[in-house]
PDB file of C-alpha atoms in Angstrom:
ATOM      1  CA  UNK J   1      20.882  85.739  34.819  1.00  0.00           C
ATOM      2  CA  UNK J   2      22.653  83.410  32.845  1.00  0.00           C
ATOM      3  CA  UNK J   3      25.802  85.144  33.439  1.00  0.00           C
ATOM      4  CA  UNK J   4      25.495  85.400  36.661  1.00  0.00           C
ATOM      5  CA  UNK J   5      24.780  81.190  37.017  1.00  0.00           C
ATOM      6  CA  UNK J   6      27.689  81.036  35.524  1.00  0.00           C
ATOM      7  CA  UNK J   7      29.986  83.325  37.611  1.00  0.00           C
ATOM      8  CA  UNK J   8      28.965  81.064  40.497  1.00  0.00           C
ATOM      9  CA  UNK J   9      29.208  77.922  39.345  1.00  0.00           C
ATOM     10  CA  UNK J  10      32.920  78.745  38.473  1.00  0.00           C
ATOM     11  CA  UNK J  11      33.523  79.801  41.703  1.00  0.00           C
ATOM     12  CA  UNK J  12      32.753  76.618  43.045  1.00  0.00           C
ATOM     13  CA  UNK J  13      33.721  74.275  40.480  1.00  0.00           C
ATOM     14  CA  UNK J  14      30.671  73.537  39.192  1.00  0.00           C
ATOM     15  CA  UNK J  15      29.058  72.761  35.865  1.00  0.00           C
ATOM     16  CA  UNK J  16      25.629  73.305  34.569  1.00  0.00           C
ATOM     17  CA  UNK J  17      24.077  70.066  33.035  1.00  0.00           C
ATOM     18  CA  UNK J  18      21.064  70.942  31.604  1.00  0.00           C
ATOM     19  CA  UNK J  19      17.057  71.808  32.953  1.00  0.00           C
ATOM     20  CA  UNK J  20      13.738  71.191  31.846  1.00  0.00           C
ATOM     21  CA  UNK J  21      12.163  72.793  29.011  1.00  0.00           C
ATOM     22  CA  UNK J  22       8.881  74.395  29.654  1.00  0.00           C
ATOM     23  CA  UNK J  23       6.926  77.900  29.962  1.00  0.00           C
ATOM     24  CA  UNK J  24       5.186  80.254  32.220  1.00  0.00           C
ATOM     25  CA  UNK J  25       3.983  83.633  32.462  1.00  0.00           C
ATOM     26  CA  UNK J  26       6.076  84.063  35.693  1.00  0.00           C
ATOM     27  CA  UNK J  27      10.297  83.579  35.500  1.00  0.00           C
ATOM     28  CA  UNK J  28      10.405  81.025  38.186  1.00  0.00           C
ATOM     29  CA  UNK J  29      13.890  79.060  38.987  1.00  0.00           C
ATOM     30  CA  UNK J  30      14.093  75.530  40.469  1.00  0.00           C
ATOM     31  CA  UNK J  31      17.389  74.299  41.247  1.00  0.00           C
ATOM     32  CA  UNK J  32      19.126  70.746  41.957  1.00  0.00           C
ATOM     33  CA  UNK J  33      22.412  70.697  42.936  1.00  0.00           C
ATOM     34  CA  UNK J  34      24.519  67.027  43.041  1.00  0.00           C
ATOM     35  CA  UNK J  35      28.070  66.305  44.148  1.00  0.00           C
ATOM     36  CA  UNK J  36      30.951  64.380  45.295  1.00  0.00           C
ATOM     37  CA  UNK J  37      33.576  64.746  48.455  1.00  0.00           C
ATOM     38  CA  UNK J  38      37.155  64.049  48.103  1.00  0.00           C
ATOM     39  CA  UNK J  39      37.260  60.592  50.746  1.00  0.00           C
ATOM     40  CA  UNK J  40      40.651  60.777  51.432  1.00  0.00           C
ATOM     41  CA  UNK J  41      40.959  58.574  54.057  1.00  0.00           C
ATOM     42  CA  UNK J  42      37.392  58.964  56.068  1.00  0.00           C
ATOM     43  CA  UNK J  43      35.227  56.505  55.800  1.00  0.00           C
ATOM     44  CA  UNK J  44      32.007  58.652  55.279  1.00  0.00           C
ATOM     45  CA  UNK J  45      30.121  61.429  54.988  1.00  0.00           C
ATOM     46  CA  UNK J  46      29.511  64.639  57.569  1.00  0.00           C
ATOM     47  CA  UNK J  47      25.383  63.868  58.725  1.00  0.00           C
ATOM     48  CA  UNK J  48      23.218  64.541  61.625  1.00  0.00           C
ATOM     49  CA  UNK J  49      23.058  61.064  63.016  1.00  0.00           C
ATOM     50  CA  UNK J  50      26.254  61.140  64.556  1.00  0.00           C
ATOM     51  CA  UNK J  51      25.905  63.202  67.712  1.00  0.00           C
ATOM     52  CA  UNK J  52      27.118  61.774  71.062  1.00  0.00           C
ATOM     53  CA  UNK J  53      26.390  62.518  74.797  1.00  0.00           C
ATOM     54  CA  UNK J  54      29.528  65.047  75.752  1.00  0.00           C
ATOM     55  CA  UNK J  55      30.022  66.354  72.429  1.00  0.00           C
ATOM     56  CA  UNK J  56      30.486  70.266  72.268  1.00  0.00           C
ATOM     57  CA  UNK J  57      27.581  71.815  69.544  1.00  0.00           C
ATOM     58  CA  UNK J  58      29.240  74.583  67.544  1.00  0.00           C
ATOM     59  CA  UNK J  59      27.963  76.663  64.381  1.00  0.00           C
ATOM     60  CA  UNK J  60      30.355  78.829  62.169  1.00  0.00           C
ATOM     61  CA  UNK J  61      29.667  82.608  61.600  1.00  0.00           C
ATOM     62  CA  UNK J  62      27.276  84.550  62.578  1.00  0.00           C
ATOM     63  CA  UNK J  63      23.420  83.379  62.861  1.00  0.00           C
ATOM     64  CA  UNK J  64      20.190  85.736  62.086  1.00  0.00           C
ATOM     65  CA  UNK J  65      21.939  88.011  59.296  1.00  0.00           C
ATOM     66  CA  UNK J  66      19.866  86.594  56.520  1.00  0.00           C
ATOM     67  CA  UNK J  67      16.461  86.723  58.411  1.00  0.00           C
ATOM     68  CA  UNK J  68      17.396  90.652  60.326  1.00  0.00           C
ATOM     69  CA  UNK J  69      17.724  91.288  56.402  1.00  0.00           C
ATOM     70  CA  UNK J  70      14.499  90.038  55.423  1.00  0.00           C
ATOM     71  CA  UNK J  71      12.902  91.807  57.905  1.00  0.00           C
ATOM     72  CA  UNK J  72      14.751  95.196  57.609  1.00  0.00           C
ATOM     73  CA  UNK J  73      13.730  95.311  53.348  1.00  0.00           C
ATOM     74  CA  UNK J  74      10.208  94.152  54.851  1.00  0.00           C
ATOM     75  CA  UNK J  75      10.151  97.082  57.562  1.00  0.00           C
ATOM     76  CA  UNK J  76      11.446  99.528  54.536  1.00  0.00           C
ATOM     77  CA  UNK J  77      14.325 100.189  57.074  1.00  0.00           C
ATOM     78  CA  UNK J  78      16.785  99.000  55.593  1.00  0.00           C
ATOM     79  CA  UNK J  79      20.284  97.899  56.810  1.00  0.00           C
ATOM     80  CA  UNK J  80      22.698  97.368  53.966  1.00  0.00           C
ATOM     81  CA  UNK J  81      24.647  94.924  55.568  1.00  0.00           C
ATOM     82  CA  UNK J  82      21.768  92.808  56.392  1.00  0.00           C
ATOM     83  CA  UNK J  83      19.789  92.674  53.252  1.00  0.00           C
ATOM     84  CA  UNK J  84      23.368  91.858  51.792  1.00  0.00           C
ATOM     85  CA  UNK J  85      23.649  88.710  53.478  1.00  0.00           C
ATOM     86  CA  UNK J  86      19.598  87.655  53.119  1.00  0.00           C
ATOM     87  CA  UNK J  87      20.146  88.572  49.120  1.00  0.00           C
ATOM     88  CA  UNK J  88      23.874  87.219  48.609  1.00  0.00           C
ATOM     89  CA  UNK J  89      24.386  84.740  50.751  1.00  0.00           C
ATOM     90  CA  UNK J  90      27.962  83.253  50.940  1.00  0.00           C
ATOM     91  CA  UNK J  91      28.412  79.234  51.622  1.00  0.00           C
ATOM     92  CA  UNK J  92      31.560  78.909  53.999  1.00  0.00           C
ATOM     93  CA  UNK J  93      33.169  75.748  52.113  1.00  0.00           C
ATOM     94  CA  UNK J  94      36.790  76.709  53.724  1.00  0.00           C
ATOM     95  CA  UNK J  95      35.302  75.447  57.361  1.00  0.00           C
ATOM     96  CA  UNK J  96      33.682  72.556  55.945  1.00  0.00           C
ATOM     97  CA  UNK J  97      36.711  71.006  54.418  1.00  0.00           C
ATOM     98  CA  UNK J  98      38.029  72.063  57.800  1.00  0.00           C
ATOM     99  CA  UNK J  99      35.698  70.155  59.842  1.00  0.00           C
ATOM    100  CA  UNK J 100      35.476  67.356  57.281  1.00  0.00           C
ATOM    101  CA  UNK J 101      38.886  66.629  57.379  1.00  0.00           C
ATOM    102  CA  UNK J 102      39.249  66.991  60.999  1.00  0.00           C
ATOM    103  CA  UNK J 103      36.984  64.033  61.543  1.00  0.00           C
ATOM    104  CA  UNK J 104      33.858  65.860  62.992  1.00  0.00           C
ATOM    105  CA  UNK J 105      31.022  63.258  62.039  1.00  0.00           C
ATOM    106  CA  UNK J 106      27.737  65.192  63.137  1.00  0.00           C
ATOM    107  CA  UNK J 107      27.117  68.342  60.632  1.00  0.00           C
ATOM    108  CA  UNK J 108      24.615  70.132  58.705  1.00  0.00           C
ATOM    109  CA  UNK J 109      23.770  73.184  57.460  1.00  0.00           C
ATOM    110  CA  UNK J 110      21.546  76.108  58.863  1.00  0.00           C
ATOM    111  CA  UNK J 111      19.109  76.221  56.213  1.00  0.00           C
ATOM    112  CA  UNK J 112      16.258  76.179  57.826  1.00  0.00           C
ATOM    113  CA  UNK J 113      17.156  77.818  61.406  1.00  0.00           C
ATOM    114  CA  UNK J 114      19.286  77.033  63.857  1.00  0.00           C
ATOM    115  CA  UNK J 115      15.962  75.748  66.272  1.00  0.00           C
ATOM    116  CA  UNK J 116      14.878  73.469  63.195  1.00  0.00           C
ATOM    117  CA  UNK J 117      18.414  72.493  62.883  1.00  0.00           C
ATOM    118  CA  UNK J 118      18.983  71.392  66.144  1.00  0.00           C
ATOM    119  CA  UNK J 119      15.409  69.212  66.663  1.00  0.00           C
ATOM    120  CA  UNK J 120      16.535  67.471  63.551  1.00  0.00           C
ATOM    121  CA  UNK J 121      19.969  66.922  65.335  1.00  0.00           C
ATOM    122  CA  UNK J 122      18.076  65.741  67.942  1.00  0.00           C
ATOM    123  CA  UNK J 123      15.903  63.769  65.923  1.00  0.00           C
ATOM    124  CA  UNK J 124      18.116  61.950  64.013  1.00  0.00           C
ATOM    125  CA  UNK J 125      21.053  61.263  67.277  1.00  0.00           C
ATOM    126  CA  UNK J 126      18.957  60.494  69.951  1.00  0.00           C
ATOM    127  CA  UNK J 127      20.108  63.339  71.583  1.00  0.00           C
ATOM    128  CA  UNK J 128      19.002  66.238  73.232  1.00  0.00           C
ATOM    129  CA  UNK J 129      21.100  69.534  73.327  1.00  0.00           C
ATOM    130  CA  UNK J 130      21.400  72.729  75.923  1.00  0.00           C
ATOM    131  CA  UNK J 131      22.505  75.808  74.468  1.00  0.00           C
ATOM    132  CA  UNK J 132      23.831  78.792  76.198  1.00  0.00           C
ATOM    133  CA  UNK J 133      22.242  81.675  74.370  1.00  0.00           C
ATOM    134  CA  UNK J 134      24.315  84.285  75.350  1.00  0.00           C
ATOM    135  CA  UNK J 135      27.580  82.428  73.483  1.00  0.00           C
ATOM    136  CA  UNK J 136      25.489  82.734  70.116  1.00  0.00           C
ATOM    137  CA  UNK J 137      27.571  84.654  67.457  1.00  0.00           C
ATOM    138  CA  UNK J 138      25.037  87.800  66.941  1.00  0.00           C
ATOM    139  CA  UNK J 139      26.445  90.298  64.487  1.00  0.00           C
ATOM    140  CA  UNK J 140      26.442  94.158  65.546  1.00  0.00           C
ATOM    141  CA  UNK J 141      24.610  95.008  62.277  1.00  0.00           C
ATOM    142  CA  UNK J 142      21.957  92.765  63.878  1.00  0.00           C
ATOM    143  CA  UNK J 143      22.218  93.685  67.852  1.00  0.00           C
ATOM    144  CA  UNK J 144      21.571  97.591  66.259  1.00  0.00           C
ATOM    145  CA  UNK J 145      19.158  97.378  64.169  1.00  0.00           C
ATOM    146  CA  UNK J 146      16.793  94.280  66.324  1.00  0.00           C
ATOM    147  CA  UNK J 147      18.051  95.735  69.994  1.00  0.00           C
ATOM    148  CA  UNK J 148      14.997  93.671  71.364  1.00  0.00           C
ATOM    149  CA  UNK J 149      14.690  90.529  69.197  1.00  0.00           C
ATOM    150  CA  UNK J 150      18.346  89.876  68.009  1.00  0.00           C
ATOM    151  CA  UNK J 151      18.661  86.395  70.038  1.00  0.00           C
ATOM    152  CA  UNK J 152      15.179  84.745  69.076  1.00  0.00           C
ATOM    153  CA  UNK J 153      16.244  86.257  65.357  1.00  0.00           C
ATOM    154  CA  UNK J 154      19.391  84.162  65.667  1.00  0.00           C
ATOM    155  CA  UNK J 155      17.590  80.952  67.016  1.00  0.00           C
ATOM    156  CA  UNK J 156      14.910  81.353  64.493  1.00  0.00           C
ATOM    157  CA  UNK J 157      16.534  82.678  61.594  1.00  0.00           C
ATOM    158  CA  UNK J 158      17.330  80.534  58.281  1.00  0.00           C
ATOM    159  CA  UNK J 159      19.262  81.250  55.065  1.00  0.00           C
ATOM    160  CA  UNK J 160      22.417  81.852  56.682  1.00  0.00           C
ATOM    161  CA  UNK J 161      23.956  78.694  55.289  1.00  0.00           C
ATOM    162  CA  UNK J 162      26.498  78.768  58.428  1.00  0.00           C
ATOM    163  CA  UNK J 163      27.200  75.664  59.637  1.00  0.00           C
ATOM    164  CA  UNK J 164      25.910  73.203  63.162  1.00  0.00           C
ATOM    165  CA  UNK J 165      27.928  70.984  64.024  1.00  0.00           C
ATOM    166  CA  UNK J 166      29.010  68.341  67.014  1.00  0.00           C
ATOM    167  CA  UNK J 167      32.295  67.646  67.938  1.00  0.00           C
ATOM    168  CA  UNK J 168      34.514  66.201  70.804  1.00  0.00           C
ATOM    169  CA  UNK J 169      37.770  68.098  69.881  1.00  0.00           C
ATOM    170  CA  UNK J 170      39.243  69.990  66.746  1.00  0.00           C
ATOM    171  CA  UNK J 171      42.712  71.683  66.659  1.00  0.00           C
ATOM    172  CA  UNK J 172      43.150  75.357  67.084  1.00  0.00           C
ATOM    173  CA  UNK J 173      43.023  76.850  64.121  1.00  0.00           C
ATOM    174  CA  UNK J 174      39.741  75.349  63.272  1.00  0.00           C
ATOM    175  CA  UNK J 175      38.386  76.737  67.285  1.00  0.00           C
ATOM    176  CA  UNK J 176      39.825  79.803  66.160  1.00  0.00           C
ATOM    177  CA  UNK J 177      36.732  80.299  63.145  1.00  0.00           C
ATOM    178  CA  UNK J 178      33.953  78.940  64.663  1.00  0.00           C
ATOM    179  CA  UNK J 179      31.605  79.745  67.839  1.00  0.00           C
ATOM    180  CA  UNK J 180      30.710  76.695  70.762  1.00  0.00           C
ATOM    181  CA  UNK J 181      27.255  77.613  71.886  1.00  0.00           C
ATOM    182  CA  UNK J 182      26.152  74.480  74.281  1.00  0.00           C
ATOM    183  CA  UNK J 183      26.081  70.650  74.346  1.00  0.00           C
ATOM    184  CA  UNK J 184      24.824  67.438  73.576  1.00  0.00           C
ATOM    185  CA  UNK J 185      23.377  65.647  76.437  1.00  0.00           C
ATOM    186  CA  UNK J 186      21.591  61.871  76.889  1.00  0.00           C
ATOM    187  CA  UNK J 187      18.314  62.164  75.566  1.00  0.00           C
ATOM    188  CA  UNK J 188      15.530  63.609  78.102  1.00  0.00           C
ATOM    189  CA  UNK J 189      12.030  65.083  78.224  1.00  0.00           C
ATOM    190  CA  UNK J 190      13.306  68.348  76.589  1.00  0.00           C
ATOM    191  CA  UNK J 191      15.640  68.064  73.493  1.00  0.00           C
ATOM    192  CA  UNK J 192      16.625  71.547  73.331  1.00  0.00           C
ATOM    193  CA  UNK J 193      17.342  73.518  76.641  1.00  0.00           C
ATOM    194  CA  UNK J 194      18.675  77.167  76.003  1.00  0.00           C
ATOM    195  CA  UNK J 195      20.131  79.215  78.914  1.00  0.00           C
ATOM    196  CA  UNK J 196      20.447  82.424  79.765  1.00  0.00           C
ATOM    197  CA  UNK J 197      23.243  83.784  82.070  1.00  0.00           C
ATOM    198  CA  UNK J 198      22.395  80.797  84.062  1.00  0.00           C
ATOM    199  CA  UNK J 199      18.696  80.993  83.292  1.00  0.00           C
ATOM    200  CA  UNK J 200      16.325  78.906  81.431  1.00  0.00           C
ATOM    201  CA  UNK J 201      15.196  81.234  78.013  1.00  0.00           C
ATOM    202  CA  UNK J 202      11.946  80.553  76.656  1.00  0.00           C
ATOM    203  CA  UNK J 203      12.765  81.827  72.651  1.00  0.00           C
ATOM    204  CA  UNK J 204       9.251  82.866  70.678  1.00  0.00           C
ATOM    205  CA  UNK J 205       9.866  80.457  67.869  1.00  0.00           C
ATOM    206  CA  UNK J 206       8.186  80.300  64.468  1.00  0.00           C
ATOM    207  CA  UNK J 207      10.859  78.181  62.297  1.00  0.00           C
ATOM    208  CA  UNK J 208       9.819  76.962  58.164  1.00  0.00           C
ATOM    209  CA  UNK J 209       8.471  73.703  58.060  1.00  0.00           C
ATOM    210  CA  UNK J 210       8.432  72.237  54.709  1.00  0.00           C
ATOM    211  CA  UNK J 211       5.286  70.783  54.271  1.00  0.00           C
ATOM    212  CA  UNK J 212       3.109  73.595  56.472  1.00  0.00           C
TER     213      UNK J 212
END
């Protein structure tokens, strides 16, 4: 275990500082992480407060993996590829410096869903957003093994640690690795709106909440 804290923390330039002292019948791990950004020239930080009417939403990778993993080791069915990326999930820092140094103000990531994700977009911009569902990046792995549930897995699912993000423009290479999926509009009666080939989708949704 220790090893393998360690492994990862290299990988990311990290250092281990220390933990509490204290015992249990049960090996349980609770981890804080703290860090720094590189300014270089921007005034601030990536957060969710930034969002503005026009602005195009867009997430990087795919969404639902983690979750159509969960529920494939749950369902004893299981797809290796899936419970891969709900077991070993893999942070994409590459885009982030990407978007970060491409001035895109509004991001965070999809910890908790991309639904949760967006209200708190929403939330926190004054906002609301309308998403095309059918421009979602879905995985094959997940279309195959969820034929019937693959899009409200995506909008639900959490643990992907992809990113959702606002933006008004960003330079090829960067539109090259990640996915546009809707917009932010003025804020109205509904803050998120998805669409589906044209139509309004009604998504069953059943996203974490911390404290329920």
């Amino acid at each position: 275990l220790v090893v393998g804290i360690k492994e990862c923390s290299d990988e990311f330039n990290a250092i281990i500082v220390g933990g509490d002292i204290v015992r249990s019948e049960k090996l349980f791990l609770s981890v804080s992480a703290v860090g720094f950004f590189d300014w270089d020239g921007r005034k601030r930080a990536m957060t969710r407060n930034d969002a503005l009417p026009g602005d195009k939403v867009g997430v990087s990778g795919f969404l639902g993996d983690s979750l159509g993993g969960f529920l494939s080791l749950q369902n004893n069915n299981v797809d290796l590829y899936l419970a891969s990326k709900h077991t070993k999930p893999y942070p994409n820092s590459s885009i982030a410096r990407g978007l970060f140094f491409n001035n895109v103000n509004c991001c965070t990531d999809i910890s908790d869903g991309l639904n949760a994700e967006l209200v708190n977009i929403c939330e926190s911009s004054n906002v609301s957003v309308s998403i095309e569902v059918e421009n979602m990046p879905i995985s094959d792995e997940l279309k195959n093994a969820f034929p019937n549930d693959y899009y409200d897995i995506a909008i639900n699912g959490g643990e992907d640690f992809e990113l959702l993000f606002t933006f008004s423009d960003l330079p090829k290479d960067i539109l090259d690795q990640i996915t546009i999926i809707g917009e932010v509009k003025e804020k109205g009666s509904n803050q998120i709106t998805y669409n589906l080939r044209g139509r309004g989708y009604s998504p069953n949704l059943n996203q974490w909440g911390h404290f329920e």
